[in-house]
Every structure is written in structure tokens, then in C-alpha cells.
PDB file of C-alpha atoms and ligand atoms in Angstrom:
ATOM      1  CA  MET N   1       0.171   0.168  -0.022  1.00  0.00           C
ATOM      2  CA  ALA N   2       1.331   3.482  -0.969  1.00  0.00           C
ATOM      3  CA  PHE N   3       1.285   6.026   1.811  1.00  0.00           C
ATOM      4  CA  GLU N   4       2.559   9.708   1.995  1.00  0.00           C
ATOM      5  CA  THR N   5       4.131  10.222   5.316  1.00  0.00           C
ATOM      6  CA  ILE N   6       5.291   6.572   6.209  1.00  0.00           C
ATOM      7  CA  VAL N   7       7.119   3.759   4.379  1.00  0.00           C
ATOM      8  CA  VAL N   8       5.847   0.158   5.444  1.00  0.00           C
ATOM      9  CA  ASP N   9       7.879  -3.080   4.380  1.00  0.00           C
ATOM     10  CA  THR N  10       6.981  -6.681   5.271  1.00  0.00           C
ATOM     11  CA  GLU N  11       9.813  -9.177   5.294  1.00  0.00           C
ATOM     12  CA  GLU N  12       9.969 -12.377   7.031  1.00  0.00           C
ATOM     13  CA  HIS N  13       6.969 -11.892   9.224  1.00  0.00           C
ATOM     14  CA  VAL N  14       8.153  -8.507  10.359  1.00  0.00           C
ATOM     15  CA  THR N  15       6.742  -5.296   9.360  1.00  0.00           C
ATOM     16  CA  THR N  16       8.705  -2.277   9.824  1.00  0.00           C
ATOM     17  CA  ILE N  17       7.096   1.139   9.568  1.00  0.00           C
ATOM     18  CA  ARG N  18       9.304   4.125   9.115  1.00  0.00           C
ATOM     19  CA  LEU N  19       8.052   7.489   9.931  1.00  0.00           C
ATOM     20  CA  ASN N  20       9.096   9.546   6.658  1.00  0.00           C
ATOM     21  CA  ARG N  21       8.375  13.317   6.723  1.00  0.00           C
ATOM     22  CA  PRO N  22      12.224  14.246   6.636  1.00  0.00           C
ATOM     23  CA  ASP N  23      11.381  18.020   5.957  1.00  0.00           C
ATOM     24  CA  ALA N  24       9.729  18.376   9.365  1.00  0.00           C
ATOM     25  CA  LEU N  25      11.651  16.085  11.312  1.00  0.00           C
ATOM     26  CA  ASN N  26       9.132  13.496  11.130  1.00  0.00           C
ATOM     27  CA  ALA N  27       6.672  15.699  13.138  1.00  0.00           C
ATOM     28  CA  LEU N  28       3.383  13.892  13.609  1.00  0.00           C
ATOM     29  CA  ASN N  29       0.498  15.475  11.606  1.00  0.00           C
ATOM     30  CA  GLN N  30      -2.889  13.966  10.930  1.00  0.00           C
ATOM     31  CA  THR N  31      -2.124  12.434   7.719  1.00  0.00           C
ATOM     32  CA  LEU N  32       0.794  10.511   9.436  1.00  0.00           C
ATOM     33  CA  LEU N  33      -1.018   9.385  12.386  1.00  0.00           C
ATOM     34  CA  LYS N  34      -4.047   8.390   9.966  1.00  0.00           C
ATOM     35  CA  GLU N  35      -1.451   6.337   8.005  1.00  0.00           C
ATOM     36  CA  LEU N  36       0.182   4.816  10.913  1.00  0.00           C
ATOM     37  CA  ALA N  37      -2.931   3.808  12.584  1.00  0.00           C
ATOM     38  CA  GLN N  38      -3.990   2.150   9.372  1.00  0.00           C
ATOM     39  CA  ALA N  39      -0.537   0.302   8.944  1.00  0.00           C
ATOM     40  CA  VAL N  40      -0.545  -0.965  12.387  1.00  0.00           C
ATOM     41  CA  GLU N  41      -4.055  -2.300  11.913  1.00  0.00           C
ATOM     42  CA  GLU N  42      -3.206  -3.976   8.681  1.00  0.00           C
ATOM     43  CA  ALA N  43      -0.161  -5.682  10.646  1.00  0.00           C
ATOM     44  CA  SER N  44      -2.236  -6.552  13.729  1.00  0.00           C
ATOM     45  CA  THR N  45      -4.546  -8.348  11.461  1.00  0.00           C
ATOM     46  CA  ASN N  46      -2.411  -9.990   8.893  1.00  0.00           C
ATOM     47  CA  ASP N  47      -1.557 -13.536   9.832  1.00  0.00           C
ATOM     48  CA  ASN N  48       1.575 -13.340   7.916  1.00  0.00           C
ATOM     49  CA  VAL N  49       2.926 -10.700  10.319  1.00  0.00           C
ATOM     50  CA  ARG N  50       4.441 -11.734  13.725  1.00  0.00           C
ATOM     51  CA  CYS N  51       6.098  -8.704  14.948  1.00  0.00           C
ATOM     52  CA  VAL N  52       6.178  -4.824  14.151  1.00  0.00           C
ATOM     53  CA  ILE N  53       9.103  -2.461  14.192  1.00  0.00           C
ATOM     54  CA  LEU N  54       8.298   1.328  14.323  1.00  0.00           C
ATOM     55  CA  THR N  55      11.133   3.581  13.325  1.00  0.00           C
ATOM     56  CA  GLY N  56      12.242   6.888  11.901  1.00  0.00           C
ATOM     57  CA  SER N  57      15.292   8.104  10.099  1.00  0.00           C
ATOM     58  CA  GLU N  58      18.994   8.200  11.407  1.00  0.00           C
ATOM     59  CA  LYS N  59      18.449  11.747  12.446  1.00  0.00           C
ATOM     60  CA  VAL N  60      15.084  11.668  13.857  1.00  0.00           C
ATOM     61  CA  PHE N  61      12.477   9.246  15.210  1.00  0.00           C
ATOM     62  CA  ALA N  62       9.945  12.187  15.591  1.00  0.00           C
ATOM     63  CA  ALA N  63      10.274  15.756  16.854  1.00  0.00           C
ATOM     64  CA  GLY N  64       6.670  15.492  18.204  1.00  0.00           C
ATOM     65  CA  ALA N  65       3.150  16.710  17.079  1.00  0.00           C
ATOM     66  CA  ASP N  66       3.278  19.263  14.106  1.00  0.00           C
ATOM     67  CA  ILE N  67       3.518  22.679  15.498  1.00  0.00           C
ATOM     68  CA  ARG N  68       2.689  24.229  12.208  1.00  0.00           C
ATOM     69  CA  GLU N  69      -0.403  22.124  12.258  1.00  0.00           C
ATOM     70  CA  MET N  70      -1.559  22.532  15.941  1.00  0.00           C
ATOM     71  CA  ALA N  71      -0.600  26.354  16.272  1.00  0.00           C
ATOM     72  CA  GLU N  72      -3.877  27.774  15.307  1.00  0.00           C
ATOM     73  CA  LYS N  73      -6.293  25.603  16.887  1.00  0.00           C
ATOM     74  CA  SER N  74      -8.768  26.309  19.224  1.00  0.00           C
ATOM     75  CA  TYR N  75      -9.968  24.325  22.358  1.00  0.00           C
ATOM     76  CA  VAL N  76     -12.997  23.319  20.568  1.00  0.00           C
ATOM     77  CA  ASP N  77     -11.195  22.035  17.422  1.00  0.00           C
ATOM     78  CA  MET N  78      -8.990  19.704  19.770  1.00  0.00           C
ATOM     79  CA  MET N  79     -11.625  18.465  21.722  1.00  0.00           C
ATOM     80  CA  THR N  80     -14.057  17.903  19.023  1.00  0.00           C
ATOM     81  CA  SER N  81     -11.894  16.164  16.820  1.00  0.00           C
ATOM     82  CA  ASP N  82     -10.218  14.282  19.985  1.00  0.00           C
ATOM     83  CA  TYR N  83      -6.898  15.293  18.272  1.00  0.00           C
ATOM     84  CA  PHE N  84      -4.884  11.877  17.780  1.00  0.00           C
ATOM     85  CA  GLY N  85      -7.117  10.032  20.011  1.00  0.00           C
ATOM     86  CA  PRO N  86      -8.777   7.527  17.580  1.00  0.00           C
ATOM     87  CA  GLU N  87      -5.343   6.881  15.720  1.00  0.00           C
ATOM     88  CA  THR N  88      -3.177   6.237  19.126  1.00  0.00           C
ATOM     89  CA  GLU N  89      -6.135   4.014  20.325  1.00  0.00           C
ATOM     90  CA  ALA N  90      -5.698   1.872  17.057  1.00  0.00           C
ATOM     91  CA  ILE N  91      -1.992   1.605  17.873  1.00  0.00           C
ATOM     92  CA  LEU N  92      -2.470   0.491  21.256  1.00  0.00           C
ATOM     93  CA  ARG N  93      -5.004  -2.036  20.305  1.00  0.00           C
ATOM     94  CA  CYS N  94      -2.325  -3.792  18.143  1.00  0.00           C
ATOM     95  CA  ARG N  95      -2.228  -7.375  19.166  1.00  0.00           C
ATOM     96  CA  LYS N  96       1.211  -8.186  17.691  1.00  0.00           C
ATOM     97  CA  PRO N  97       4.496  -7.238  19.683  1.00  0.00           C
ATOM     98  CA  ILE N  98       5.553  -3.520  18.435  1.00  0.00           C
ATOM     99  CA  ILE N  99       9.368  -2.828  18.856  1.00  0.00           C
ATOM    100  CA  ALA N 100      10.298   1.146  18.606  1.00  0.00           C
ATOM    101  CA  ALA N 101      13.620   1.650  17.168  1.00  0.00           C
ATOM    102  CA  VAL N 102      14.678   5.260  17.947  1.00  0.00           C
ATOM    103  CA  ALA N 103      17.617   7.156  16.664  1.00  0.00           C
ATOM    104  CA  GLY N 104      17.951  10.934  17.165  1.00  0.00           C
ATOM    105  CA  TYR N 105      15.231  12.907  18.677  1.00  0.00           C
ATOM    106  CA  ALA N 106      12.141  11.192  20.219  1.00  0.00           C
ATOM    107  CA  LEU N 107      10.390  14.624  21.495  1.00  0.00           C
ATOM    108  CA  GLY N 108       7.048  15.316  22.721  1.00  0.00           C
ATOM    109  CA  GLY N 109       4.682  12.995  20.754  1.00  0.00           C
ATOM    110  CA  GLY N 110       7.434  11.254  19.320  1.00  0.00           C
ATOM    111  CA  CYS N 111       8.666  10.182  22.881  1.00  0.00           C
ATOM    112  CA  GLU N 112       5.069   9.407  23.599  1.00  0.00           C
ATOM    113  CA  LEU N 113       4.503   7.356  20.330  1.00  0.00           C
ATOM    114  CA  ALA N 114       7.882   5.165  21.505  1.00  0.00           C
ATOM    115  CA  MET N 115       6.406   4.668  24.696  1.00  0.00           C
ATOM    116  CA  MET N 116       3.157   3.341  23.278  1.00  0.00           C
ATOM    117  CA  CYS N 117       5.229   0.648  21.800  1.00  0.00           C
ATOM    118  CA  ASP N 118       6.089  -2.660  23.742  1.00  0.00           C
ATOM    119  CA  PHE N 119       9.785  -1.763  24.204  1.00  0.00           C
ATOM    120  CA  ILE N 120      12.396   0.723  23.037  1.00  0.00           C
ATOM    121  CA  ILE N 121      15.530  -0.179  21.402  1.00  0.00           C
ATOM    122  CA  ALA N 122      17.715   3.070  21.091  1.00  0.00           C
ATOM    123  CA  ALA N 123      20.727   4.151  19.215  1.00  0.00           C
ATOM    124  CA  GLU N 124      23.393   5.989  20.851  1.00  0.00           C
ATOM    125  CA  THR N 125      22.322   9.412  19.117  1.00  0.00           C
ATOM    126  CA  ALA N 126      18.481   8.800  20.632  1.00  0.00           C
ATOM    127  CA  LYS N 127      17.425  11.901  22.485  1.00  0.00           C
ATOM    128  CA  PHE N 128      14.289  11.593  24.508  1.00  0.00           C
ATOM    129  CA  GLY N 129      11.980  14.634  25.822  1.00  0.00           C
ATOM    130  CA  GLN N 130       8.843  16.153  26.710  1.00  0.00           C
ATOM    131  CA  PRO N 131       9.349  19.943  25.921  1.00  0.00           C
ATOM    132  CA  GLU N 132       5.742  20.807  25.397  1.00  0.00           C
ATOM    133  CA  ILE N 133       6.154  23.237  28.219  1.00  0.00           C
ATOM    134  CA  ASN N 134       8.172  25.514  26.009  1.00  0.00           C
ATOM    135  CA  LEU N 135       5.033  25.517  23.723  1.00  0.00           C
ATOM    136  CA  GLY N 136       2.811  26.477  26.341  1.00  0.00           C
ATOM    137  CA  VAL N 137       1.228  23.076  26.512  1.00  0.00           C
ATOM    138  CA  VAL N 138       1.474  19.924  28.444  1.00  0.00           C
ATOM    139  CA  ALA N 139       2.211  16.155  27.000  1.00  0.00           C
ATOM    140  CA  GLY N 140      -1.188  15.292  25.349  1.00  0.00           C
ATOM    141  CA  LEU N 141      -0.317  11.511  24.178  1.00  0.00           C
ATOM    142  CA  GLY N 142       0.485   9.951  27.478  1.00  0.00           C
ATOM    143  CA  GLY N 143       4.046  11.294  28.263  1.00  0.00           C
ATOM    144  CA  SER N 144       3.028  12.777  31.830  1.00  0.00           C
ATOM    145  CA  GLN N 145       1.541   9.337  32.615  1.00  0.00           C
ATOM    146  CA  ARG N 146       3.942   6.704  30.825  1.00  0.00           C
ATOM    147  CA  LEU N 147       7.071   8.425  31.296  1.00  0.00           C
ATOM    148  CA  THR N 148       6.427   8.666  34.965  1.00  0.00           C
ATOM    149  CA  ARG N 149       5.835   5.062  35.265  1.00  0.00           C
ATOM    150  CA  PHE N 150       8.997   4.273  33.260  1.00  0.00           C
ATOM    151  CA  VAL N 151      11.448   6.532  35.132  1.00  0.00           C
ATOM    152  CA  GLY N 152       9.755   7.596  38.230  1.00  0.00           C
ATOM    153  CA  LYS N 153       8.175  10.841  39.456  1.00  0.00           C
ATOM    154  CA  SER N 154      11.511  12.865  39.994  1.00  0.00           C
ATOM    155  CA  LYS N 155      12.871  12.256  36.385  1.00  0.00           C
ATOM    156  CA  SER N 156       9.584  12.629  34.804  1.00  0.00           C
ATOM    157  CA  MET N 157       8.862  15.907  36.411  1.00  0.00           C
ATOM    158  CA  ASP N 158      12.414  17.282  35.793  1.00  0.00           C
ATOM    159  CA  MET N 159      12.017  16.644  32.005  1.00  0.00           C
ATOM    160  CA  HIS N 160       8.557  18.025  31.814  1.00  0.00           C
ATOM    161  CA  LEU N 161       9.150  21.152  33.658  1.00  0.00           C
ATOM    162  CA  THR N 162      12.484  21.998  32.397  1.00  0.00           C
ATOM    163  CA  GLY N 163      12.137  20.455  28.801  1.00  0.00           C
ATOM    164  CA  ARG N 164      15.524  18.911  28.790  1.00  0.00           C
ATOM    165  CA  PHE N 165      16.421  15.992  26.733  1.00  0.00           C
ATOM    166  CA  MET N 166      17.732  12.684  27.881  1.00  0.00           C
ATOM    167  CA  ASP N 167      20.509  10.733  26.117  1.00  0.00           C
ATOM    168  CA  ALA N 168      20.477   7.122  25.284  1.00  0.00           C
ATOM    169  CA  ASP N 169      22.621   6.289  28.119  1.00  0.00           C
ATOM    170  CA  GLU N 170      20.375   8.040  30.610  1.00  0.00           C
ATOM    171  CA  ALA N 171      17.290   6.565  29.063  1.00  0.00           C
ATOM    172  CA  GLU N 172      18.701   3.038  29.350  1.00  0.00           C
ATOM    173  CA  ARG N 173      19.686   3.821  33.133  1.00  0.00           C
ATOM    174  CA  SER N 174      16.401   5.099  34.019  1.00  0.00           C
ATOM    175  CA  GLY N 175      14.486   2.352  32.372  1.00  0.00           C
ATOM    176  CA  LEU N 176      12.992   4.020  29.555  1.00  0.00           C
ATOM    177  CA  VAL N 177      14.782   1.802  26.953  1.00  0.00           C
ATOM    178  CA  SER N 178      15.530  -1.558  26.761  1.00  0.00           C
ATOM    179  CA  ARG N 179      18.828  -1.630  24.901  1.00  0.00           C
ATOM    180  CA  VAL N 180      21.346   0.887  23.463  1.00  0.00           C
ATOM    181  CA  VAL N 181      23.532   0.249  20.500  1.00  0.00           C
ATOM    182  CA  PRO N 182      25.469   1.990  18.285  1.00  0.00           C
ATOM    183  CA  ALA N 183      23.456   3.956  15.373  1.00  0.00           C
ATOM    184  CA  LYS N 184      24.915   1.634  12.649  1.00  0.00           C
ATOM    185  CA  ARG N 185      23.810  -1.357  14.220  1.00  0.00           C
ATOM    186  CA  LEU N 186      19.972   0.010  15.347  1.00  0.00           C
ATOM    187  CA  MET N 187      17.944  -1.647  12.802  1.00  0.00           C
ATOM    188  CA  GLU N 188      20.136  -4.861  12.594  1.00  0.00           C
ATOM    189  CA  GLU N 189      19.353  -4.874  16.508  1.00  0.00           C
ATOM    190  CA  ALA N 190      15.638  -4.357  16.260  1.00  0.00           C
ATOM    191  CA  GLN N 191      15.423  -6.714  13.347  1.00  0.00           C
ATOM    192  CA  GLY N 192      17.032  -9.642  15.439  1.00  0.00           C
ATOM    193  CA  ALA N 193      14.928  -9.046  18.188  1.00  0.00           C
ATOM    194  CA  ALA N 194      11.767  -8.925  15.688  1.00  0.00           C
ATOM    195  CA  GLN N 195      13.080 -12.241  14.385  1.00  0.00           C
ATOM    196  CA  LYS N 196      13.361 -13.897  17.823  1.00  0.00           C
ATOM    197  CA  ILE N 197       9.926 -12.750  18.663  1.00  0.00           C
ATOM    198  CA  ALA N 198       8.526 -14.173  15.331  1.00  0.00           C
ATOM    199  CA  GLU N 199      10.049 -17.688  15.985  1.00  0.00           C
ATOM    200  CA  LYS N 200       7.619 -17.953  18.956  1.00  0.00           C
ATOM    201  CA  SER N 201       4.084 -18.855  19.192  1.00  0.00           C
ATOM    202  CA  ILE N 202       2.224 -15.817  18.182  1.00  0.00           C
ATOM    203  CA  LEU N 203      -0.596 -16.993  20.538  1.00  0.00           C
ATOM    204  CA  THR N 204       1.993 -17.024  23.213  1.00  0.00           C
ATOM    205  CA  ALA N 205       3.436 -13.763  22.418  1.00  0.00           C
ATOM    206  CA  MET N 206       0.093 -12.164  22.513  1.00  0.00           C
ATOM    207  CA  VAL N 207      -0.685 -13.291  25.784  1.00  0.00           C
ATOM    208  CA  VAL N 208       2.772 -11.918  27.183  1.00  0.00           C
ATOM    209  CA  LYS N 209       2.062  -8.662  25.796  1.00  0.00           C
ATOM    210  CA  GLU N 210      -1.226  -8.528  27.581  1.00  0.00           C
ATOM    211  CA  ALA N 211       0.132  -9.790  30.538  1.00  0.00           C
ATOM    212  CA  VAL N 212       2.957  -7.172  30.712  1.00  0.00           C
ATOM    213  CA  ASN N 213       0.599  -4.201  29.603  1.00  0.00           C
ATOM    214  CA  ARG N 214      -1.907  -5.306  32.380  1.00  0.00           C
ATOM    215  CA  SER N 215       0.737  -4.167  35.141  1.00  0.00           C
ATOM    216  CA  TYR N 216       0.289  -0.543  33.965  1.00  0.00           C
ATOM    217  CA  GLU N 217      -3.464  -0.873  34.144  1.00  0.00           C
ATOM    218  CA  THR N 218      -4.346  -2.600  37.398  1.00  0.00           C
ATOM    219  CA  THR N 219      -3.381  -3.429  41.212  1.00  0.00           C
ATOM    220  CA  LEU N 220      -0.784  -5.878  41.885  1.00  0.00           C
ATOM    221  CA  ARG N 221      -3.344  -8.542  43.280  1.00  0.00           C
ATOM    222  CA  GLU N 222      -5.490  -8.131  40.245  1.00  0.00           C
ATOM    223  CA  GLY N 223      -2.666  -8.282  37.951  1.00  0.00           C
ATOM    224  CA  LEU N 224      -1.195 -11.349  39.513  1.00  0.00           C
ATOM    225  CA  LEU N 225      -4.496 -13.074  39.351  1.00  0.00           C
ATOM    226  CA  PHE N 226      -4.954 -12.174  35.484  1.00  0.00           C
ATOM    227  CA  GLU N 227      -1.375 -13.456  34.920  1.00  0.00           C
ATOM    228  CA  ARG N 228      -2.128 -16.928  36.879  1.00  0.00           C
ATOM    229  CA  ARG N 229      -5.278 -17.313  34.599  1.00  0.00           C
ATOM    230  CA  LEU N 230      -3.320 -16.473  31.472  1.00  0.00           C
ATOM    231  CA  PHE N 231      -0.543 -19.155  32.453  1.00  0.00           C
ATOM    232  CA  PHE N 232      -3.255 -21.778  33.210  1.00  0.00           C
ATOM    233  CA  SER N 233      -5.124 -21.073  30.106  1.00  0.00           C
ATOM    234  CA  LEU N 234      -2.089 -21.590  28.048  1.00  0.00           C
ATOM    235  CA  PHE N 235      -2.143 -25.174  28.942  1.00  0.00           C
ATOM    236  CA  ALA N 236      -5.054 -25.912  26.808  1.00  0.00           C
ATOM    237  CA  THR N 237      -2.681 -25.116  23.822  1.00  0.00           C
ATOM    238  CA  GLU N 238      -0.765 -27.341  21.305  1.00  0.00           C
ATOM    239  CA  ASP N 239       1.952 -24.854  21.640  1.00  0.00           C
ATOM    240  CA  GLN N 240       2.317 -25.553  25.390  1.00  0.00           C
ATOM    241  CA  LYS N 241       2.591 -29.146  24.644  1.00  0.00           C
ATOM    242  CA  GLU N 242       4.971 -28.645  21.934  1.00  0.00           C
ATOM    243  CA  GLY N 243       7.178 -26.199  23.700  1.00  0.00           C
ATOM    244  CA  MET N 244       7.515 -28.522  26.870  1.00  0.00           C
ATOM    245  CA  ALA N 245       7.904 -31.536  24.807  1.00  0.00           C
ATOM    246  CA  ALA N 246      10.907 -30.100  22.722  1.00  0.00           C
ATOM    247  CA  PHE N 247      12.709 -28.936  25.762  1.00  0.00           C
ATOM    248  CA  LEU N 248      12.422 -32.384  27.310  1.00  0.00           C
ATOM    249  CA  GLU N 249      13.287 -34.053  23.960  1.00  0.00           C
ATOM    250  CA  LYS N 250      16.386 -31.505  23.582  1.00  0.00           C
ATOM    251  CA  ARG N 251      15.084 -30.090  20.236  1.00  0.00           C
ATOM    252  CA  GLU N 252      13.849 -26.706  18.707  1.00  0.00           C
ATOM    253  CA  PRO N 253      10.177 -26.454  19.365  1.00  0.00           C
ATOM    254  CA  GLN N 254       7.820 -26.189  16.137  1.00  0.00           C
ATOM    255  CA  PHE N 255       5.236 -23.815  17.442  1.00  0.00           C
ATOM    256  CA  ARG N 256       1.790 -23.890  15.029  1.00  0.00           C
ATOM    257  CA  ASP N 257       0.076 -21.043  16.774  1.00  0.00           C
ATOM    258  CA  LYS N 258      -2.505 -23.275  18.169  1.00  0.00           C
TER     259      LYS N 258
HETATM  260  C1  LIG S   1       6.724  20.989  13.064  1.00  0.00           C
HETATM  261  C2  LIG S   1       8.775  20.782  12.977  1.00  0.00           C
HETATM  262  C3  LIG S   1       8.728  20.004  14.375  1.00  0.00           C
HETATM  263  C4  LIG S   1       7.591  19.903  14.951  1.00  0.00           C
HETATM  264  C5  LIG S   1      10.863  20.501  13.778  1.00  0.00           C
HETATM  265  N1  LIG S   1      10.265  21.097  12.821  1.00  0.00           N
HETATM  266  N2  LIG S   1      10.021  20.070  14.756  1.00  0.00           N
HETATM  267  N3  LIG S   1       7.696  21.201  12.295  1.00  0.00           N
HETATM  268  N4  LIG S   1       6.425  20.510  14.212  1.00  0.00           N
HETATM  269  N5  LIG S   1       7.461  19.504  16.160  1.00  0.00           N
HETATM  270  C6  LIG S   1      10.584  21.703  11.424  1.00  0.00           C
HETATM  271  C7  LIG S   1      11.081  22.999  11.703  1.00  0.00           C
HETATM  272  O1  LIG S   1      10.193  24.074  11.743  1.00  0.00           O
HETATM  273  C8  LIG S   1      12.156  23.045  10.499  1.00  0.00           C
HETATM  274  O2  LIG S   1      11.428  23.411   9.401  1.00  0.00           O
HETATM  275  C9  LIG S   1      12.754  21.617  10.343  1.00  0.00           C
HETATM  276  O3  LIG S   1      11.767  20.919  10.960  1.00  0.00           O
HETATM  277  C10 LIG S   1      14.138  21.257  11.111  1.00  0.00           C
HETATM  278  O4  LIG S   1      13.929  21.807  12.522  1.00  0.00           O
HETATM  279  P1  LIG S   1      15.197  22.713  13.054  1.00  0.00           P
HETATM  280  O5  LIG S   1      14.432  23.141  14.184  1.00  0.00           O
HETATM  281  O6  LIG S   1      15.834  23.753  12.010  1.00  0.00           O
HETATM  282  O7  LIG S   1      16.094  21.713  13.492  1.00  0.00           O
HETATM  283  P2  LIG S   1      17.241  21.503  14.544  1.00  0.00           P
HETATM  284  O8  LIG S   1      17.960  22.903  14.688  1.00  0.00           O
HETATM  285  O9  LIG S   1      18.329  20.434  13.967  1.00  0.00           O
HETATM  286  O10 LIG S   1      16.530  21.211  15.805  1.00  0.00           O
HETATM  287  C11 LIG S   1      15.970  19.912  16.118  1.00  0.00           C
HETATM  288  C12 LIG S   1      14.722  19.973  17.258  1.00  0.00           C
HETATM  289  C13 LIG S   1      13.909  21.258  17.083  1.00  0.00           C
HETATM  290  C14 LIG S   1      15.559  20.026  18.318  1.00  0.00           C
HETATM  291  C15 LIG S   1      14.063  18.745  17.196  1.00  0.00           C
HETATM  292  O11 LIG S   1      13.280  21.059  15.773  1.00  0.00           O
HETATM  293  C16 LIG S   1      12.802  21.206  18.064  1.00  0.00           C
HETATM  294  O12 LIG S   1      12.879  21.451  19.203  1.00  0.00           O
HETATM  295  N6  LIG S   1      11.337  20.906  17.476  1.00  0.00           N
HETATM  296  C17 LIG S   1      10.459  20.954  18.353  1.00  0.00           C
HETATM  297  C18 LIG S   1      10.292  19.710  19.439  1.00  0.00           C
HETATM  298  C19 LIG S   1       9.101  19.842  20.145  1.00  0.00           C
HETATM  299  O13 LIG S   1       8.837  20.861  20.977  1.00  0.00           O
HETATM  300  N7  LIG S   1       8.093  18.840  20.062  1.00  0.00           N
HETATM  301  C20 LIG S   1       6.805  18.832  20.850  1.00  0.00           C
HETATM  302  C21 LIG S   1       5.691  19.300  20.026  1.00  0.00           C
HETATM  303  S1  LIG S   1       4.126  19.177  20.844  1.00  0.00           S
HETATM  304  P3  LIG S   1      11.975  24.635   8.601  1.00  0.00           P
HETATM  305  O14 LIG S   1      10.496  24.628   7.476  1.00  0.00           O
HETATM  306  O15 LIG S   1      12.079  25.886   9.269  1.00  0.00           O
HETATM  307  O16 LIG S   1      12.997  24.037   7.673  1.00  0.00           O
HETATM  308  C22 LIG S   1       3.899  17.642  21.038  1.00  0.00           C
HETATM  309  C23 LIG S   1       2.506  17.295  21.769  1.00  0.00           C
HETATM  310  C24 LIG S   1       2.071  15.818  21.749  1.00  0.00           C
HETATM  311  O17 LIG S   1       4.612  16.717  20.487  1.00  0.00           O
HETATM  312  C25 LIG S   1       0.434  15.692  21.986  1.00  0.00           C
HETATM  313  C26 LIG S   1      -0.514  15.960  20.681  1.00  0.00           C
HETATM  314  C27 LIG S   1      -1.958  15.314  21.026  1.00  0.00           C
END
């Protein structure tokens, strides 16, 4: 499918979605969000796709929501259109694992978009920030909530109030990203991780994604109960039988997503 602001490529069960508005540092406008939501929905429902990578260019993941597009909007415009709301819901609904591969700036909505993914792999050049305060606004796609859960209140408050950027090392130290790699190896690392995930049972991967994400939505007690129910439920699958038999027979499992 041809898009205007993203490039989508599916190879060996992995869909890579590349944000592509180089003249505006991949700023997120309505066209981009709509196209991104469409591409994610397609990957989520396509049986051939087992993992998704969301990335930008070498210089920038995304420099935030498009300030030019937003500047003259009124409260009523934002409220009645639920600006970016339905599109981000579509991304959050994706049932396949999504990895964000971030090089360069991931600011404002760009940082928030990366945090909507299941985990973030960063290049050494990555810079994360929530500088909305400099524009007279607050984060609007989850930054004040997700960044705080990732890095804790003190660092999150610092980032949101001063608008400073966090480099890749600090992001890894504080739990925002799962790995940092040299910029040249970013896509190789993300593809390696995606391939590893693609080899698993997609059924199990979906359950894992649900279980971990639930930890952000609920109390510990409810989350533990949810996890145990999921764990027990997987004993109704062929892939559990295959995974455990393969271990005992000292061979690689052949998962069938059943
Ligand atoms: C629109 C943007 C943009 C943005 C950069 N550009 N960021 N256009 N929206 N968010 C454009 C610039 O206007 C410029 O266009 C071109 O991209 C290159 O940018 P420069 O500033 O010249 O590049 P550089 O000096 O390298 O600085 C890079 C930067 C800076 C540090 C990333 O561009 C920057 O601070 N951008 C804004 C970051 C930001 O405040 N993000 C939060 C947005 S609010 P021209 O035409 O002049 O070449 C947000 C809210 C989310 O995200 C919630 C939504 C619901």
C-alpha cells in the first residue's frame, strides 16, 4: 500500500513502519497518524505478520506533534476532533508486539509514540524529551503518565518542567529503553529482536503482551490473578505441549500458533 508520510515493508513476518516526513523531522500530523494507525491495524490483523518495528530516520524518530498544524487550533477544534485520539487507540489495540527503534530525537509526541510501543531499542544518538512546556502546553499523548511510570516521578517531573532532553545512556539507566546500540547497528538489532519474537508462538506472544501491559492498568493483586489465569489457560494450547516436549526431547520447538 502506498502512503504519503510512512514507508511500510513486510519481510520474513516482520512489518517495519518508517516515519517519513524528513522536511519536518517526522513531526506527527493528522495524515501521518492516520496512515500509521492504518498500517498498524493491517499488521495487527495480517496472519503473516508476527512482529512490528516502528522507526524513523537516522537523524530523528519524531520531533513531536506538528506544531505548524496545531498552532492555530482552538480548544473546541482539539476537543471535538479528539486530536490523535482514535489513531493512538488503534496503535494501542495492536495485538502483535511492536518494537520502537529510536535514533535521534524522540520528543513530545515522538517520545510518547515510542512509549506506546512494547519496548524501545535506542541508538546511541537517541534523545528523548517532553518539551511541550516550551510551547505553553503539556504532553498530550501519555507523556505525563507513561514517562512517570517508566522513569519515576522525579526524573519525569524534571523532563516535563525543564523540557530538557535525556540521552540514550540516561534513558537506559532509568528504564525507558531496553537496550542501547551503536547507531549503525540499530536496525539490525531491532530486526534481530523481531525475528526472535517471530519464532515464538504468536498465540503465546500475544498473551505475554497482554500480561505485561496489564501491569500498567491494574493493582498488583488483580495483575497477579490475571497472569495466573493466562498461565493456566495456555495449558489448553498445542504450543504449550510442543514447547515443553521440545525442551524434554532436547530439540527446537515447532510452534503452530494453536
Ligand atoms: C513542526 C517541526 C517540528 C515540529 C521540527 N520541525 N520539529 N515542524 N512540528 N514538532 C521543523 C522545523 O520547523 C524546521 O522546518 C525543520 O523541521 C528542521 O527543524 P530545526 O529546528 O531547524 O532543526 P534543529 O535545529 O536540528 O532542531 C531539532 C529540534 C527542534 C531540537 C528537534 O526542531 C525542535 O525543538 N523541535 C520541536 C520539538 C517539540 O517541541 N516537540 C513537541 C511538540 S508538541 P523549516 O521549514 O524551518 O526547515 C507535542 C504534543 C504531543 O508533541 C501531543 C499531541 C496530542
